[in-house]
């Protein structure tokens, strides 16, 4: 598959009271046409800021894309004018957020929110846009779509609102959808519905998908490839299968060990990653994960590891001790 | 389900909220948040209470703590019927029932240091009147939850999410409770930190002989920490059993659907799994369906599920389910 989106050495910083935070630190990743890629990591690791940077929606003046390129269909989005970028957003790349209630306008009907983009981006007439809106609402499983166009967001449940967000994202037939924790606010049975829906739609319409999540189960079920982020950097990347079966970074291994699994016998004790996530204003020269790492050696404190090939096609890890990680059992 | 070793017994708990009919209109109605719930928790046991948002699990916890007055039903804690106690009596009992909330940040006063937050209840309840002894007690509490004595001088915003939840736990421990209602205590925390807090809760339970009601929606975490598990749907318990029985041999179709919906962090396992994806959504508790409340979404419902209300019955020893077909 051809590369659709390629992020190269992207760095995004925020000015905070504690100092400058490099939320995304020289990160490179890509998404092929029709592919589902996951960005996984814990709060503050830079996964959401990565997506916002692609959309050029990082809030100025505190936040700023410092360097890097974002090639989408061969064009560098970071070099576009604001006017040109507006034509990309929603039209070619759409975004779905965690909390639909905060991304839907509470005083506009669902119909208006769906047709607005169609009229602006595709130059559709009111009637045409309305018809398309009914069509996409039906596609995402909202019954009685024509009548519901005149309703407001608060008249829908959380799951239904997320369906509406997905309908809005799909409306202009984008090539890529960035979904930032799309099911985190939803109940587990509704989460299953929404994820099945997204997978089905991505297959049916060939939309590529970037799923941002902290849920390792969601990643395992839906992603083709996975990027694991920690403290603003990608620490491991590979096919979902390689990454889960042969984790080569101590952080990935630690995450997999720390979650209880329903398909395995109950363990006597969970195995957390000890310590706390680092303060991004005070990162040292070495590996950001070193203070919490059980594989740590002296070199980790002074020299930052770079991504290097591990076993498996396209499998890379940023760890000096990757060979030892490879020999570690799935559970200690 | 009477049990003599029970620390807490909930009998036919009902909590209805009246809505609408006010200044801003809306048809008046009754939300049946908790609709006839009974269970018991033995001393030193952890009962997991799971279900989706709006199923009444949090309201059940709040009724037990007497933060909500039940519409009807009884709550017997350590032999005392809380629904019959006066305010003074309730205050004495309440000290021994503590709560840990989901979001430690919103439950800690941002203007107080951690030391002040932990010392306050000791003063209010007159547990440790002496100042020096109180400081020592605060240090001890911090140690119990894996923090350092110097954390007493910090403010909540200076701590990470996991550390703040440790403070929330220390504050509950300060009262030397018998029962702690843990309301989604790890769901706001990062994955790697969740396991730290779960381990801490287990350690403290052993050390202090605590009894937990563990309210959560994460079925994997609930299986890990609970001895027994109750599943709620639309204000009712639909299944309650020992951990192993519930997870390995679920009898209620809702429990089965919930378990099937949990993604397993393993692509190979996921590729082989058959998922029961439930259609529809949880109906409004303002107007619950007739018959079995689950029948509109149930994959195996038959005609009589539409009219006949299933009672929670003991299908196998110690394993109760409210399903006509179980």
Coordinates of N, CA, C and O in Angstrom, one line a residue, chain A residues 41-44 157-160 163 184-193 195-196 199 214-222 240-241 244-245 251 254-256 258-277 292, chain B residues 51-54 57 160-163 166 189-196 198-200 202-203 206 217-221 223-226 243 247 254 257-271 273 275 277-282 297:
Chain A
X41 N -0.1 5.1 24.4 CA 0.8 5.6 25.4 C -0.1 6.2 26.5 O -1.3 6.3 26.4
X42 N 0.5 6.7 27.6 CA -0.2 7.1 28.7 C -0.4 8.7 28.6 O 0.2 9.3 27.8
X43 N -1.2 9.2 29.6 CA -1.4 10.7 29.5 C -0.2 11.4 29.5 O 0.8 11.1 30.2
X44 N -0.1 12.4 28.6 CA 1.1 13.3 28.6 C 2.2 12.7 27.7 O 3.3 13.4 27.6
X157 N -27.9 10.0 23.1 CA -27.0 9.4 24.2 C -25.6 9.6 23.8 O -25.2 10.0 22.6
X158 N -24.7 9.2 24.7 CA -23.2 9.4 24.5 C -22.8 8.5 23.3 O -22.0 9.0 22.4
X159 N -23.3 7.3 23.2 CA -22.9 6.4 22.1 C -23.4 7.0 20.7 O -22.8 7.0 19.7
X160 N -24.7 7.5 20.8 CA -25.3 8.1 19.5 C -24.5 9.3 19.1 O -24.3 9.6 17.9
X163 N -21.5 8.3 17.3 CA -21.9 7.9 16.0 C -22.0 9.2 15.1 O -21.6 9.2 13.9
X184 N -13.2 6.0 24.7 CA -12.8 6.0 26.1 C -13.9 6.5 27.0 O -14.0 6.0 28.2
X185 N -14.8 7.4 26.5 CA -15.8 7.9 27.4 C -17.1 7.0 27.4 O -18.1 7.3 28.0
X186 N -17.0 5.9 26.6 CA -18.2 5.1 26.4 C -18.2 3.8 27.2 O -17.1 3.3 27.5
X187 N -19.4 3.3 27.5 CA -19.5 2.0 28.2 C -19.0 0.9 27.3 O -19.0 1.0 26.0
X188 N -18.6 -0.2 27.9 CA -17.9 -1.3 27.2 C -18.8 -1.9 26.0 O -18.3 -2.1 25.0
X189 N -20.1 -2.0 26.2 CA -20.9 -2.6 25.1 C -21.0 -1.6 24.0 O -21.1 -2.0 22.8
X190 N -21.1 -0.3 24.3 CA -21.2 0.7 23.3 C -19.8 0.9 22.6 O -19.7 1.1 21.4
X191 N -18.8 0.8 23.4 CA -17.4 0.8 22.9 C -17.3 -0.2 21.8 O -16.7 0.0 20.7
X192 N -17.7 -1.4 22.1 CA -17.6 -2.5 21.1 C -18.4 -2.2 19.8 O -17.9 -2.4 18.7
X193 N -19.6 -1.6 20.0 CA -20.4 -1.2 18.8 C -19.7 -0.2 18.0 O -19.6 -0.3 16.8
X195 N -16.4 0.6 17.9 CA -15.2 0.1 17.2 C -15.5 -0.8 16.1 O -14.8 -0.7 15.0
X196 N -16.5 -1.6 16.2 CA -16.9 -2.5 15.1 C -17.3 -1.6 13.9 O -17.0 -1.9 12.8
X199 N -14.3 0.0 12.2 CA -13.6 -1.0 11.4 C -14.3 -1.3 10.1 O -13.8 -1.4 9.0
X214 N -5.1 4.6 25.0 CA -4.2 4.0 26.0 C -4.6 2.6 26.3 O -4.0 1.9 27.1
X215 N -5.7 2.1 25.6 CA -6.3 0.8 25.8 C -5.6 -0.3 24.9 O -5.8 -0.3 23.7
X216 N -4.8 -1.1 25.6 CA -4.0 -2.1 24.8 C -4.9 -3.1 24.2 O -4.6 -3.7 23.1
X217 N -6.1 -3.4 24.7 CA -7.1 -4.3 24.2 C -7.6 -3.8 22.9 O -7.7 -4.5 21.9
X218 N -8.0 -2.5 22.9 CA -8.5 -1.9 21.7 C -7.5 -2.0 20.5 O -7.8 -2.3 19.4
X219 N -6.3 -1.7 20.9 CA -5.2 -1.8 19.9 C -5.1 -3.2 19.3 O -5.0 -3.4 18.1
X220 N -5.1 -4.1 20.2 CA -4.9 -5.5 19.7 C -6.0 -5.9 18.8 O -5.8 -6.7 17.9
X221 N -7.2 -5.4 19.0 CA -8.3 -5.9 18.2 C -8.4 -5.1 16.9 O -8.8 -5.7 15.9
X222 N -7.9 -3.9 16.8 CA -8.2 -3.1 15.6 C -7.0 -2.6 14.8 O -7.2 -2.2 13.7
X240 N 1.1 -5.1 15.0 CA 0.4 -5.4 16.3 C 0.9 -6.7 16.8 O 1.2 -6.9 17.9
X241 N 1.0 -7.7 15.8 CA 1.3 -9.0 16.2 C 2.7 -9.1 16.8 O 2.9 -9.7 17.9
X244 N 3.0 -7.3 20.4 CA 2.4 -8.0 21.5 C 3.1 -9.3 21.8 O 3.2 -9.7 22.9
X245 N 3.5 -10.0 20.7 CA 4.2 -11.3 20.9 C 5.6 -11.1 21.3 O 6.1 -11.9 22.1
X251 N 9.3 -0.6 28.3 CA 8.0 0.1 28.6 C 6.8 -0.7 28.0 O 5.8 -0.9 28.7
X254 N 6.4 -3.7 30.0 CA 5.8 -3.3 31.3 C 4.3 -3.1 31.2 O 3.5 -3.5 32.1
X255 N 3.9 -2.4 30.1 CA 2.5 -2.2 29.9 C 1.7 -3.5 29.8 O 0.7 -3.7 30.4
X256 N 2.2 -4.4 28.9 CA 1.6 -5.6 28.7 C 1.5 -6.5 30.0 O 0.5 -7.2 30.3
X258 N 1.3 -5.2 33.0 CA 0.6 -4.6 34.1 C -0.9 -4.8 34.0 O -1.6 -4.6 35.0
X259 N -1.4 -5.1 32.8 CA -2.9 -5.2 32.7 C -3.3 -6.7 33.0 O -2.8 -7.6 32.5
X260 N -4.4 -6.8 33.8 CA -4.9 -8.1 34.0 C -5.7 -8.5 32.8 O -6.3 -7.7 32.2
X261 N -5.6 -9.8 32.4 CA -6.3 -10.3 31.2 C -7.3 -11.3 31.5 O -7.1 -12.2 32.3
X262 N -8.5 -11.1 30.9 CA -9.7 -12.0 31.2 C -9.4 -13.4 30.6 O -10.1 -14.3 31.0
X263 N -8.6 -13.5 29.6 CA -8.4 -14.8 29.0 C -7.3 -15.6 29.7 O -7.0 -16.8 29.3
X264 N -6.7 -15.1 30.7 CA -5.7 -15.9 31.4 C -6.1 -16.1 32.8 O -6.9 -15.4 33.4
X265 N -5.5 -17.1 33.5 CA -5.9 -17.3 34.9 C -5.5 -16.1 35.7 O -4.6 -15.4 35.4
X266 N -6.3 -15.8 36.7 CA -6.0 -14.7 37.6 C -4.7 -14.8 38.3 O -4.3 -15.9 38.8
X267 N -3.9 -13.7 38.2 CA -2.6 -13.8 38.9 C -2.8 -13.4 40.3 O -3.7 -12.7 40.7
X268 N -1.8 -13.9 41.2 CA -1.8 -13.5 42.6 C -1.6 -12.0 42.8 O -2.2 -11.4 43.6
X269 N -0.8 -11.5 41.9 CA -0.5 -10.1 42.1 C -0.2 -9.4 40.7 O 0.4 -10.0 39.8
X270 N -0.7 -8.2 40.6 CA -0.4 -7.5 39.3 C 1.0 -7.0 39.3 O 1.6 -6.8 40.4
X271 N 1.6 -6.8 38.1 CA 2.9 -6.3 38.0 C 2.9 -4.9 37.4 O 3.0 -4.7 36.2
X272 N 2.9 -3.9 38.2 CA 2.9 -2.5 37.7 C 4.3 -2.1 37.2 O 5.2 -2.8 37.5
X273 N 4.3 -1.0 36.5 CA 5.6 -0.3 36.2 C 5.7 0.6 37.4 O 4.9 1.4 37.7
X274 N 6.8 0.4 38.2 CA 7.0 1.2 39.4 C 7.3 2.7 39.0 O 7.7 3.0 37.9
X275 N 7.2 3.6 40.0 CA 7.5 5.0 39.7 C 6.4 5.8 39.0 O 5.3 5.3 38.8
X276 N 6.8 7.0 38.6 CA 5.8 7.9 38.0 C 6.3 8.3 36.6 O 7.5 8.3 36.4
X277 N 5.4 8.7 35.8 CA 5.8 9.3 34.5 C 6.7 10.5 34.7 O 6.5 11.2 35.7
X292 N 12.4 4.3 35.6 CA 11.4 3.3 36.0 C 11.7 1.9 35.4 O 11.0 0.9 35.6
Chain B
X51 N -21.1 -2.7 36.0 CA -22.3 -2.4 35.2 C -21.9 -1.1 34.4 O -20.9 -0.5 34.7
X52 N -22.8 -0.7 33.5 CA -22.5 0.4 32.7 C -23.0 1.7 33.3 O -23.8 1.6 34.3
X53 N -22.7 2.8 32.7 CA -23.1 4.1 33.4 C -24.6 4.1 33.4 O -25.3 3.7 32.5
X54 N -25.1 4.6 34.6 CA -26.5 4.7 34.8 C -27.2 3.4 35.3 O -28.4 3.4 35.5
X57 N -24.9 1.6 40.0 CA -23.9 1.1 40.9 C -23.3 2.2 41.9 O -23.1 1.9 43.0
X160 N 1.4 13.6 41.1 CA 0.8 12.9 39.9 C -0.5 12.3 40.3 O -0.9 12.2 41.4
X161 N -1.2 11.9 39.2 CA -2.5 11.2 39.5 C -2.5 10.0 40.4 O -3.3 9.9 41.3
X162 N -1.5 9.2 40.2 CA -1.3 8.0 41.1 C -1.0 8.4 42.5 O -1.6 7.8 43.4
X163 N -0.2 9.4 42.7 CA 0.1 9.9 44.1 C -1.1 10.5 44.7 O -1.3 10.3 45.9
X166 N -3.2 7.9 46.0 CA -2.7 7.4 47.3 C -3.1 8.2 48.4 O -3.4 7.7 49.5
X189 N -6.8 6.6 36.1 CA -5.3 6.5 36.2 C -4.7 5.8 34.9 O -5.4 5.0 34.3
X190 N -3.5 6.1 34.7 CA -2.8 5.4 33.6 C -2.6 4.0 33.8 O -2.6 3.5 35.0
X191 N -2.6 3.2 32.8 CA -2.5 1.7 32.9 C -1.4 1.3 33.8 O -1.6 0.4 34.7
X192 N -0.2 1.8 33.7 CA 0.9 1.3 34.5 C 0.7 1.7 36.0 O 1.2 1.0 36.9
X193 N -0.1 2.7 36.2 CA -0.3 3.2 37.6 C -1.5 2.4 38.2 O -1.5 2.1 39.4
X194 N -2.4 2.0 37.4 CA -3.6 1.3 37.9 C -3.1 0.1 38.7 O -3.6 -0.2 39.8
X195 N -2.2 -0.7 38.1 CA -1.7 -1.9 38.8 C -1.1 -1.6 40.2 O -1.2 -2.3 41.1
X196 N -0.4 -0.4 40.2 CA 0.2 0.0 41.5 C -0.9 0.2 42.6 O -0.7 -0.3 43.7
X198 N -4.0 -1.0 42.6 CA -4.7 -2.2 42.9 C -3.9 -3.0 43.9 O -4.4 -3.5 44.9
X199 N -2.6 -3.1 43.6 CA -1.8 -3.9 44.6 C -1.8 -3.2 46.0 O -1.8 -3.9 47.0
X200 N -1.8 -1.9 46.0 CA -1.8 -1.2 47.3 C -3.1 -1.5 48.0 O -3.1 -1.8 49.2
X202 N -4.9 -4.1 47.8 CA -4.9 -5.5 48.3 C -4.0 -5.6 49.5 O -4.4 -6.3 50.5
X203 N -2.9 -4.9 49.5 CA -2.0 -5.0 50.6 C -2.6 -4.4 51.9 O -2.6 -5.0 53.0
X206 N -5.2 -6.7 53.5 CA -4.6 -7.8 54.3 C -4.2 -7.2 55.6 O -4.4 -7.7 56.7
X217 N -16.3 -0.3 36.2 CA -16.8 -0.8 35.0 C -15.8 -1.7 34.3 O -16.1 -2.3 33.3
X218 N -14.5 -1.7 34.7 CA -13.5 -2.5 34.1 C -13.5 -3.9 34.6 O -13.1 -4.2 35.7
X219 N -14.0 -4.8 33.8 CA -14.2 -6.2 34.2 C -12.9 -6.9 34.5 O -12.9 -7.8 35.3
X220 N -11.8 -6.5 33.8 CA -10.6 -7.2 34.1 C -10.1 -6.9 35.5 O -9.6 -7.8 36.2
X221 N -10.1 -5.6 35.8 CA -9.7 -5.2 37.2 C -10.6 -5.8 38.2 O -10.1 -6.3 39.3
X223 N -12.3 -8.5 38.2 CA -12.0 -10.0 38.4 C -10.7 -10.1 39.3 O -10.7 -11.0 40.1
X224 N -9.7 -9.3 39.0 CA -8.5 -9.4 39.8 C -8.7 -9.2 41.3 O -8.2 -9.9 42.1
X225 N -9.5 -8.2 41.6 CA -9.5 -7.7 43.0 C -10.7 -8.3 43.8 O -10.6 -8.4 45.0
X226 N -11.7 -8.8 43.2 CA -12.9 -9.2 43.9 C -12.9 -10.7 44.3 O -12.4 -11.5 43.6
X243 N -16.2 -15.0 42.2 CA -15.4 -14.5 41.0 C -15.3 -15.5 39.9 O -15.6 -15.3 38.8
X247 N -17.0 -15.4 36.1 CA -16.2 -15.2 34.9 C -16.1 -16.4 34.0 O -15.9 -16.3 32.8
X254 N -26.6 -10.8 29.8 CA -25.9 -9.5 29.9 C -24.5 -9.7 30.4 O -23.6 -9.1 29.8
X257 N -22.4 -10.9 27.5 CA -22.2 -9.8 26.5 C -21.1 -8.9 27.0 O -20.2 -8.5 26.3
X258 N -21.2 -8.5 28.3 CA -20.2 -7.6 28.9 C -18.8 -8.2 28.7 O -17.8 -7.6 28.3
X259 N -18.7 -9.5 29.1 CA -17.4 -10.2 29.1 C -16.9 -10.3 27.6 O -15.7 -10.1 27.4
X260 N -17.8 -10.5 26.7 CA -17.4 -10.6 25.3 C -16.9 -9.3 24.8 O -16.1 -9.3 23.8
X261 N -17.4 -8.2 25.3 CA -17.1 -6.9 24.8 C -15.7 -6.4 25.2 O -15.2 -5.5 24.6
X262 N -15.2 -7.0 26.2 CA -13.9 -6.5 26.7 C -12.8 -7.0 25.7 O -12.6 -8.2 25.5
X263 N -12.1 -6.1 25.1 CA -11.0 -6.5 24.2 C -9.8 -7.1 25.0 O -9.4 -6.5 26.0
X264 N -9.2 -8.2 24.5 CA -8.1 -8.8 25.1 C -6.8 -8.2 24.5 O -6.7 -8.2 23.3
X265 N -5.9 -7.8 25.3 CA -4.6 -7.2 24.7 C -3.7 -8.3 24.1 O -2.6 -8.6 24.6
X266 N -4.2 -8.9 23.0 CA -3.4 -9.9 22.3 C -4.1 -10.1 20.9 O -5.2 -10.6 20.9
X267 N -3.4 -9.6 19.9 CA -4.0 -9.7 18.5 C -4.4 -11.1 18.1 O -5.3 -11.3 17.4
X268 N -3.6 -12.1 18.5 CA -3.9 -13.5 18.1 C -5.1 -14.0 18.8 O -6.0 -14.6 18.1
X269 N -5.3 -13.7 20.0 CA -6.5 -14.1 20.7 C -7.7 -13.3 20.1 O -8.8 -13.9 19.9
X270 N -7.6 -12.0 19.9 CA -8.7 -11.3 19.3 C -9.1 -11.8 18.0 O -10.3 -11.8 17.7
X271 N -8.1 -12.2 17.2 CA -8.5 -12.7 15.8 C -9.3 -14.0 15.9 O -10.2 -14.2 15.0
X273 N -11.4 -14.7 18.5 CA -12.6 -14.6 19.4 C -13.9 -14.3 18.6 O -13.9 -13.6 17.6
X275 N -17.3 -12.4 19.0 CA -17.8 -11.3 19.8 C -19.3 -11.3 19.8 O -19.9 -11.4 18.7
X277 N -21.8 -8.7 20.0 CA -22.0 -7.3 20.1 C -23.4 -7.0 20.3 O -24.3 -7.3 19.5
X278 N -23.7 -6.4 21.5 CA -25.1 -6.1 21.9 C -25.6 -5.0 21.0 O -24.9 -4.0 20.8
X279 N -26.8 -5.1 20.5 CA -27.4 -4.0 19.7 C -28.1 -3.1 20.7 O -28.2 -3.4 21.9
X280 N -28.4 -1.9 20.2 CA -29.2 -0.9 21.0 C -28.4 -0.4 22.2 O -27.2 -0.6 22.3
X281 N -29.1 0.3 23.0 CA -28.5 0.9 24.2 C -29.3 0.7 25.4 O -30.4 0.2 25.4
X282 N -28.7 1.0 26.6 CA -29.5 0.8 27.8 C -30.7 1.7 27.8 O -30.6 2.9 27.5
X297 N -32.5 -5.9 24.5 CA -31.2 -6.1 23.9 C -30.7 -7.5 24.0 O -29.6 -7.9 23.5

